[in-house]
mmCIF file of N, CA, C and O in Angstrom:
data_model
loop_
_atom_site.group_PDB
_atom_site.id
_atom_site.type_symbol
_atom_site.label_atom_id
_atom_site.label_comp_id
_atom_site.label_asym_id
_atom_site.label_seq_id
_atom_site.Cartn_x
_atom_site.Cartn_y
_atom_site.Cartn_z
ATOM 1 N N MET S 14 117.534 81.644 99.472
ATOM 2 C CA MET S 14 116.333 82.020 100.149
ATOM 3 C C MET S 14 115.168 81.248 99.519
ATOM 4 O O MET S 14 115.014 81.222 98.342
ATOM 5 N N ASN S 15 114.401 80.619 100.412
ATOM 6 C CA ASN S 15 113.238 79.943 99.868
ATOM 7 C C ASN S 15 112.034 80.895 99.828
ATOM 8 O O ASN S 15 112.100 81.973 100.368
ATOM 9 N N ASP S 16 110.979 80.485 99.187
ATOM 10 C CA ASP S 16 109.854 81.345 98.963
ATOM 11 C C ASP S 16 109.111 81.772 100.220
ATOM 12 O O ASP S 16 108.404 82.791 100.231
ATOM 13 N N ASP S 17 109.274 81.057 101.309
ATOM 14 C CA ASP S 17 108.565 81.407 102.558
ATOM 15 C C ASP S 17 109.365 82.318 103.466
ATOM 16 O O ASP S 17 108.872 82.792 104.459
ATOM 17 N N GLN S 18 110.624 82.572 103.135
ATOM 18 C CA GLN S 18 111.446 83.477 103.912
ATOM 19 C C GLN S 18 111.185 84.913 103.532
ATOM 20 O O GLN S 18 110.918 85.195 102.365
ATOM 21 N N PRO S 19 111.276 85.837 104.490
ATOM 22 C CA PRO S 19 110.976 87.251 104.169
ATOM 23 C C PRO S 19 112.058 87.869 103.292
ATOM 24 O O PRO S 19 113.237 87.722 103.540
ATOM 25 N N ILE S 20 111.551 88.559 102.259
ATOM 26 C CA ILE S 20 112.431 89.375 101.413
ATOM 27 C C ILE S 20 112.513 90.772 102.050
ATOM 28 O O ILE S 20 113.523 91.416 101.978
ATOM 29 N N CYS S 21 111.403 91.208 102.630
ATOM 30 C CA CYS S 21 111.352 92.491 103.375
ATOM 31 C C CYS S 21 111.414 92.151 104.855
ATOM 32 O O CYS S 21 110.412 91.701 105.426
ATOM 33 N N LEU S 22 112.594 92.307 105.420
ATOM 34 C CA LEU S 22 112.806 91.938 106.819
ATOM 35 C C LEU S 22 112.142 92.942 107.770
ATOM 36 O O LEU S 22 111.754 92.560 108.861
ATOM 37 N N CYS S 23 111.982 94.154 107.379
ATOM 38 C CA CYS S 23 111.321 95.156 108.249
ATOM 39 C C CYS S 23 109.860 94.769 108.541
ATOM 40 O O CYS S 23 109.403 94.931 109.638
ATOM 41 N N PHE S 24 109.165 94.306 107.502
ATOM 42 C CA PHE S 24 107.774 94.012 107.653
ATOM 43 C C PHE S 24 107.448 92.516 107.508
ATOM 44 O O PHE S 24 106.259 92.136 107.497
ATOM 45 N N GLY S 25 108.455 91.690 107.365
ATOM 46 C CA GLY S 25 108.265 90.257 107.301
ATOM 47 C C GLY S 25 107.501 89.771 106.082
ATOM 48 O O GLY S 25 106.751 88.809 106.157
ATOM 49 N N VAL S 26 107.694 90.472 104.976
ATOM 50 C CA VAL S 26 106.963 90.099 103.727
ATOM 51 C C VAL S 26 107.749 89.002 103.022
ATOM 52 O O VAL S 26 108.895 89.221 102.593
ATOM 53 N N ALA S 27 107.119 87.840 102.906
ATOM 54 C CA ALA S 27 107.784 86.691 102.266
ATOM 55 C C ALA S 27 107.919 86.876 100.770
ATOM 56 O O ALA S 27 107.114 87.540 100.109
ATOM 57 N N LYS S 28 108.964 86.256 100.245
ATOM 58 C CA LYS S 28 109.178 86.269 98.789
ATOM 59 C C LYS S 28 107.969 85.754 98.081
ATOM 60 O O LYS S 28 107.537 86.322 97.049
ATOM 61 N N ARG S 29 107.336 84.727 98.578
ATOM 62 C CA ARG S 29 106.129 84.129 97.979
ATOM 63 C C ARG S 29 104.993 85.168 97.832
ATOM 64 O O ARG S 29 104.299 85.253 96.821
ATOM 65 N N LYS S 30 104.834 86.025 98.873
ATOM 66 C CA LYS S 30 103.768 87.016 98.826
ATOM 67 C C LYS S 30 104.035 88.068 97.750
ATOM 68 O O LYS S 30 103.100 88.501 97.078
ATOM 69 N N VAL S 31 105.288 88.465 97.618
ATOM 70 C CA VAL S 31 105.678 89.424 96.588
ATOM 71 C C VAL S 31 105.446 88.850 95.197
ATOM 72 O O VAL S 31 104.865 89.516 94.317
ATOM 73 N N ILE S 32 105.861 87.604 95.016
ATOM 74 C CA ILE S 32 105.636 86.968 93.697
ATOM 75 C C ILE S 32 104.173 86.848 93.389
ATOM 76 O O ILE S 32 103.747 87.172 92.271
ATOM 77 N N GLN S 33 103.382 86.487 94.365
ATOM 78 C CA GLN S 33 101.909 86.376 94.148
ATOM 79 C C GLN S 33 101.338 87.745 93.821
ATOM 80 O O GLN S 33 100.478 87.865 92.974
ATOM 81 N N PHE S 34 101.794 88.771 94.527
ATOM 82 C CA PHE S 34 101.313 90.134 94.275
ATOM 83 C C PHE S 34 101.673 90.543 92.810
ATOM 84 O O PHE S 34 100.833 91.098 92.130
ATOM 85 N N ILE S 35 102.882 90.247 92.368
ATOM 86 C CA ILE S 35 103.263 90.563 91.032
ATOM 87 C C ILE S 35 102.372 89.845 90.020
ATOM 88 O O ILE S 35 101.940 90.440 89.025
ATOM 89 N N ARG S 36 102.097 88.585 90.246
ATOM 90 C CA ARG S 36 101.264 87.789 89.333
ATOM 91 C C ARG S 36 99.815 88.293 89.293
ATOM 92 O O ARG S 36 99.206 88.285 88.226
ATOM 93 N N THR S 37 99.270 88.633 90.419
ATOM 94 C CA THR S 37 97.853 88.981 90.460
ATOM 95 C C THR S 37 97.546 90.476 90.204
ATOM 96 O O THR S 37 96.556 90.800 89.578
ATOM 97 N N GLU S 38 98.437 91.307 90.667
ATOM 98 C CA GLU S 38 98.171 92.773 90.577
ATOM 99 C C GLU S 38 98.850 93.432 89.355
ATOM 100 O O GLU S 38 98.503 94.543 88.994
ATOM 101 N N HIS S 39 99.853 92.800 88.781
ATOM 102 C CA HIS S 39 100.608 93.319 87.633
ATOM 103 C C HIS S 39 101.016 94.785 87.852
ATOM 104 O O HIS S 39 100.624 95.673 87.093
ATOM 105 N N PRO S 40 101.813 95.039 88.896
ATOM 106 C CA PRO S 40 102.212 96.440 89.145
ATOM 107 C C PRO S 40 103.003 97.036 87.959
ATOM 108 O O PRO S 40 103.820 96.353 87.370
ATOM 109 N N LYS S 41 102.656 98.262 87.630
ATOM 110 C CA LYS S 41 103.285 98.914 86.476
ATOM 111 C C LYS S 41 104.656 99.506 86.815
ATOM 112 O O LYS S 41 105.484 99.714 85.948
ATOM 113 N N THR S 42 104.900 99.768 88.109
ATOM 114 C CA THR S 42 106.183 100.285 88.569
ATOM 115 C C THR S 42 106.627 99.455 89.800
ATOM 116 O O THR S 42 105.785 98.891 90.527
ATOM 117 N N VAL S 43 107.920 99.397 89.990
ATOM 118 C CA VAL S 43 108.431 98.613 91.143
ATOM 119 C C VAL S 43 107.978 99.248 92.462
ATOM 120 O O VAL S 43 107.737 98.519 93.416
ATOM 121 N N SER S 44 107.769 100.526 92.506
ATOM 122 C CA SER S 44 107.326 101.162 93.741
ATOM 123 C C SER S 44 105.930 100.728 94.177
ATOM 124 O O SER S 44 105.592 100.789 95.337
ATOM 125 N N GLN S 45 105.173 100.198 93.268
ATOM 126 C CA GLN S 45 103.837 99.686 93.621
ATOM 127 C C GLN S 45 103.902 98.415 94.463
ATOM 128 O O GLN S 45 102.933 98.009 95.072
ATOM 129 N N LEU S 46 105.060 97.823 94.515
ATOM 130 C CA LEU S 46 105.239 96.614 95.377
ATOM 131 C C LEU S 46 105.039 96.984 96.867
ATOM 132 O O LEU S 46 104.806 96.128 97.689
ATOM 133 N N SER S 47 105.158 98.262 97.173
ATOM 134 C CA SER S 47 104.919 98.718 98.550
ATOM 135 C C SER S 47 103.472 98.422 98.989
ATOM 136 O O SER S 47 103.188 98.350 100.187
ATOM 137 N N GLU S 48 102.575 98.233 98.057
ATOM 138 C CA GLU S 48 101.188 97.896 98.348
ATOM 139 C C GLU S 48 101.073 96.438 98.868
ATOM 140 O O GLU S 48 100.028 96.049 99.313
ATOM 141 N N CYS S 49 102.155 95.723 98.764
ATOM 142 C CA CYS S 49 102.188 94.308 99.216
ATOM 143 C C CYS S 49 102.711 94.324 100.647
ATOM 144 O O CYS S 49 103.909 94.130 100.895
ATOM 145 N N PHE S 50 101.845 94.616 101.590
ATOM 146 C CA PHE S 50 102.155 94.634 103.032
ATOM 147 C C PHE S 50 103.308 95.583 103.388
ATOM 148 O O PHE S 50 104.047 95.326 104.337
ATOM 149 N N GLY S 51 103.524 96.635 102.615
ATOM 150 C CA GLY S 51 104.534 97.631 102.876
ATOM 151 C C GLY S 51 105.939 97.250 102.472
ATOM 152 O O GLY S 51 106.904 97.939 102.834
ATOM 153 N N ALA S 52 106.061 96.253 101.636
ATOM 154 C CA ALA S 52 107.394 95.791 101.208
ATOM 155 C C ALA S 52 108.213 96.950 100.626
ATOM 156 O O ALA S 52 107.733 97.721 99.788
ATOM 157 N N GLY S 53 109.449 97.065 101.119
ATOM 158 C CA GLY S 53 110.366 98.081 100.585
ATOM 159 C C GLY S 53 110.239 99.454 101.244
ATOM 160 O O GLY S 53 110.966 100.343 100.858
ATOM 161 N N THR S 54 109.323 99.609 102.164
ATOM 162 C CA THR S 54 109.123 100.970 102.739
ATOM 163 C C THR S 54 109.807 101.205 104.061
ATOM 164 O O THR S 54 109.718 102.282 104.624
ATOM 165 N N GLY S 55 110.534 100.199 104.523
ATOM 166 C CA GLY S 55 111.245 100.342 105.818
ATOM 167 C C GLY S 55 112.624 100.885 105.559
ATOM 168 O O GLY S 55 112.817 102.028 105.106
ATOM 169 N N CYS S 56 113.634 100.067 105.812
ATOM 170 C CA CYS S 56 115.016 100.508 105.726
ATOM 171 C C CYS S 56 115.521 100.654 104.282
ATOM 172 O O CYS S 56 116.522 101.332 104.029
ATOM 173 N N GLY S 57 114.858 100.018 103.347
ATOM 174 C CA GLY S 57 115.237 100.121 101.944
ATOM 175 C C GLY S 57 116.179 99.030 101.426
ATOM 176 O O GLY S 57 116.432 98.945 100.236
ATOM 177 N N TRP S 58 116.653 98.179 102.332
ATOM 178 C CA TRP S 58 117.581 97.121 101.934
ATOM 179 C C TRP S 58 117.047 96.214 100.826
ATOM 180 O O TRP S 58 117.723 95.840 99.883
ATOM 181 N N CYS S 59 115.767 95.889 100.913
ATOM 182 C CA CYS S 59 115.232 94.915 99.966
ATOM 183 C C CYS S 59 114.862 95.490 98.611
ATOM 184 O O CYS S 59 114.556 94.735 97.699
ATOM 185 N N ARG S 60 114.879 96.769 98.431
ATOM 186 C CA ARG S 60 114.414 97.372 97.193
ATOM 187 C C ARG S 60 115.121 96.821 95.924
ATOM 188 O O ARG S 60 114.413 96.501 94.946
ATOM 189 N N PRO S 61 116.426 96.625 95.904
ATOM 190 C CA PRO S 61 117.038 96.035 94.717
ATOM 191 C C PRO S 61 116.560 94.626 94.429
ATOM 192 O O PRO S 61 116.419 94.221 93.265
ATOM 193 N N TYR S 62 116.248 93.851 95.484
ATOM 194 C CA TYR S 62 115.765 92.494 95.300
ATOM 195 C C TYR S 62 114.301 92.499 94.832
ATOM 196 O O TYR S 62 113.918 91.670 94.035
ATOM 197 N N LEU S 63 113.535 93.422 95.354
ATOM 198 C CA LEU S 63 112.138 93.576 94.882
ATOM 199 C C LEU S 63 112.149 93.940 93.422
ATOM 200 O O LEU S 63 111.356 93.410 92.656
ATOM 201 N N GLU S 64 113.032 94.830 93.019
ATOM 202 C CA GLU S 64 113.114 95.224 91.643
ATOM 203 C C GLU S 64 113.535 94.060 90.736
ATOM 204 O O GLU S 64 113.006 93.870 89.656
ATOM 205 N N GLN S 65 114.405 93.242 91.253
ATOM 206 C CA GLN S 65 114.868 92.050 90.531
ATOM 207 C C GLN S 65 113.631 91.133 90.262
ATOM 208 O O GLN S 65 113.493 90.614 89.123
ATOM 209 N N LEU S 66 112.835 90.932 91.246
ATOM 210 C CA LEU S 66 111.641 90.061 91.100
ATOM 211 C C LEU S 66 110.658 90.724 90.142
ATOM 212 O O LEU S 66 110.074 90.063 89.264
ATOM 213 N N TRP S 67 110.461 92.026 90.260
ATOM 214 C CA TRP S 67 109.486 92.752 89.449
ATOM 215 C C TRP S 67 109.886 92.717 87.956
ATOM 216 O O TRP S 67 109.009 92.560 87.101
ATOM 217 N N LYS S 68 111.171 92.845 87.675
ATOM 218 C CA LYS S 68 111.616 92.885 86.282
ATOM 219 C C LYS S 68 111.633 91.470 85.657
ATOM 220 O O LYS S 68 111.621 91.367 84.446
ATOM 221 N N SER S 69 111.642 90.436 86.453
ATOM 222 C CA SER S 69 111.808 89.078 85.933
ATOM 223 C C SER S 69 110.519 88.580 85.281
ATOM 224 O O SER S 69 109.423 88.796 85.801
ATOM 225 N N GLU S 70 110.652 87.850 84.211
ATOM 226 C CA GLU S 70 109.529 87.164 83.572
ATOM 227 C C GLU S 70 109.081 85.965 84.382
ATOM 228 O O GLU S 70 107.953 85.531 84.349
ATOM 229 N N THR S 71 110.054 85.403 85.163
ATOM 230 C CA THR S 71 109.769 84.266 86.017
ATOM 231 C C THR S 71 110.352 84.529 87.417
ATOM 232 O O THR S 71 111.377 84.015 87.765
ATOM 233 N N PRO S 72 109.674 85.393 88.193
ATOM 234 C CA PRO S 72 110.226 85.772 89.498
ATOM 235 C C PRO S 72 110.471 84.614 90.467
ATOM 236 O O PRO S 72 111.349 84.687 91.262
ATOM 237 N N GLU S 73 109.705 83.556 90.308
ATOM 238 C CA GLU S 73 109.875 82.407 91.207
ATOM 239 C C GLU S 73 111.218 81.730 91.000
ATOM 240 O O GLU S 73 111.700 81.037 91.871
ATOM 241 N N SER S 74 111.838 81.928 89.850
ATOM 242 C CA SER S 74 113.132 81.276 89.577
ATOM 243 C C SER S 74 114.326 82.190 89.842
ATOM 244 O O SER S 74 115.453 81.779 89.628
ATOM 245 N N GLU S 75 114.066 83.386 90.314
ATOM 246 C CA GLU S 75 115.155 84.312 90.591
ATOM 247 C C GLU S 75 115.968 83.882 91.768
ATOM 248 O O GLU S 75 115.389 83.540 92.834
ATOM 249 N N ALA S 76 117.268 83.842 91.625
ATOM 250 C CA ALA S 76 118.123 83.458 92.697
ATOM 251 C C ALA S 76 118.373 84.640 93.630
ATOM 252 O O ALA S 76 118.849 85.699 93.138
ATOM 253 N N LEU S 77 118.115 84.479 94.882
ATOM 254 C CA LEU S 77 118.360 85.490 95.889
ATOM 255 C C LEU S 77 119.335 84.901 96.883
ATOM 256 O O LEU S 77 119.493 83.692 97.002
ATOM 257 N N PRO S 78 120.064 85.744 97.646
ATOM 258 C CA PRO S 78 121.046 85.248 98.609
ATOM 259 C C PRO S 78 120.432 84.307 99.633
ATOM 260 O O PRO S 78 119.211 84.360 99.911
ATOM 261 N N ASP S 79 121.241 83.442 100.173
ATOM 262 C CA ASP S 79 120.880 82.592 101.297
ATOM 263 C C ASP S 79 120.258 83.475 102.384
ATOM 264 O O ASP S 79 120.764 84.604 102.615
ATOM 265 N N ALA S 80 119.240 83.021 103.082
ATOM 266 C CA ALA S 80 118.579 83.804 104.111
ATOM 267 C C ALA S 80 119.502 84.372 105.172
ATOM 268 O O ALA S 80 119.371 85.494 105.581
ATOM 269 N N ASP S 81 120.446 83.514 105.621
ATOM 270 C CA ASP S 81 121.371 83.953 106.688
ATOM 271 C C ASP S 81 122.250 85.055 106.178
ATOM 272 O O ASP S 81 122.513 86.070 106.824
ATOM 273 N N GLN S 82 122.796 84.872 104.968
ATOM 274 C CA GLN S 82 123.687 85.879 104.346
ATOM 275 C C GLN S 82 122.898 87.160 104.100
ATOM 276 O O GLN S 82 123.434 88.264 104.320
ATOM 277 N N TYR S 83 121.680 87.028 103.687
ATOM 278 C CA TYR S 83 120.804 88.166 103.403
ATOM 279 C C TYR S 83 120.613 88.995 104.681
ATOM 280 O O TYR S 83 120.740 90.214 104.671
ATOM 281 N N ALA S 84 120.316 88.317 105.786
ATOM 282 C CA ALA S 84 120.056 89.026 107.061
ATOM 283 C C ALA S 84 121.328 89.666 107.547
ATOM 284 O O ALA S 84 121.274 90.808 108.085
ATOM 285 N N ILE S 85 122.461 89.052 107.433
ATOM 286 C CA ILE S 85 123.759 89.656 107.872
ATOM 287 C C ILE S 85 124.074 90.873 107.011
ATOM 288 O O ILE S 85 124.445 91.924 107.544
ATOM 289 N N ALA S 86 123.909 90.749 105.701
ATOM 290 C CA ALA S 86 124.157 91.896 104.811
ATOM 291 C C ALA S 86 123.213 93.040 105.123
ATOM 292 O O ALA S 86 123.642 94.251 105.107
ATOM 293 N N ARG S 87 121.971 92.783 105.434
ATOM 294 C CA ARG S 87 121.024 93.798 105.795
ATOM 295 C C ARG S 87 121.457 94.483 107.096
ATOM 296 O O ARG S 87 121.355 95.718 107.204
ATOM 297 N N GLN S 88 121.900 93.714 108.051
ATOM 298 C CA GLN S 88 122.297 94.319 109.296
ATOM 299 C C GLN S 88 123.499 95.216 109.118
ATOM 300 O O GLN S 88 123.556 96.345 109.649
ATOM 301 N N ASN S 89 124.448 94.820 108.285
ATOM 302 C CA ASN S 89 125.589 95.674 107.915
ATOM 303 C C ASN S 89 125.111 96.934 107.260
ATOM 304 O O ASN S 89 125.625 98.023 107.532
ATOM 305 N N TYR S 90 124.184 96.831 106.347
ATOM 306 C CA TYR S 90 123.620 97.967 105.664
ATOM 307 C C TYR S 90 122.981 98.956 106.662
ATOM 308 O O TYR S 90 123.207 100.169 106.600
ATOM 309 N N ARG S 91 122.234 98.397 107.612
ATOM 310 C CA ARG S 91 121.570 99.264 108.621
ATOM 311 C C ARG S 91 122.572 99.903 109.567
ATOM 312 O O ARG S 91 122.410 101.052 109.995
ATOM 313 N N ASP S 92 123.682 99.166 109.895
ATOM 314 C CA ASP S 92 124.693 99.725 110.766
ATOM 315 C C ASP S 92 125.428 100.897 110.121
ATOM 316 O O ASP S 92 125.891 101.780 110.813
ATOM 317 N N GLU S 93 125.522 100.884 108.811
ATOM 318 C CA GLU S 93 126.227 101.939 108.082
ATOM 319 C C GLU S 93 125.373 103.182 107.987
ATOM 320 O O GLU S 93 125.917 104.244 107.738
ATOM 321 N N LYS S 94 124.101 103.072 108.104
ATOM 322 C CA LYS S 94 123.203 104.235 107.957
ATOM 323 C C LYS S 94 123.179 105.089 109.158
ATOM 324 O O LYS S 94 123.291 105.093 110.187
#
């Protein structure tokens, strides 16, 4: 996944926006990432990935799944719910 692809597919929040939010706002809890255009407040699929970025000292270097694989896995997740 590159930085311009959405990490939150429900609201189209790009990985780059989340990383910028982490750098500028310094959220104290992962749930505060929801203040970044609603990231993580839809289906919930992206929450583990948001937490991975939030916990990282260098979130821009965090490896996330390929965008196509990510979207397919999210669809499977939503189909199971």
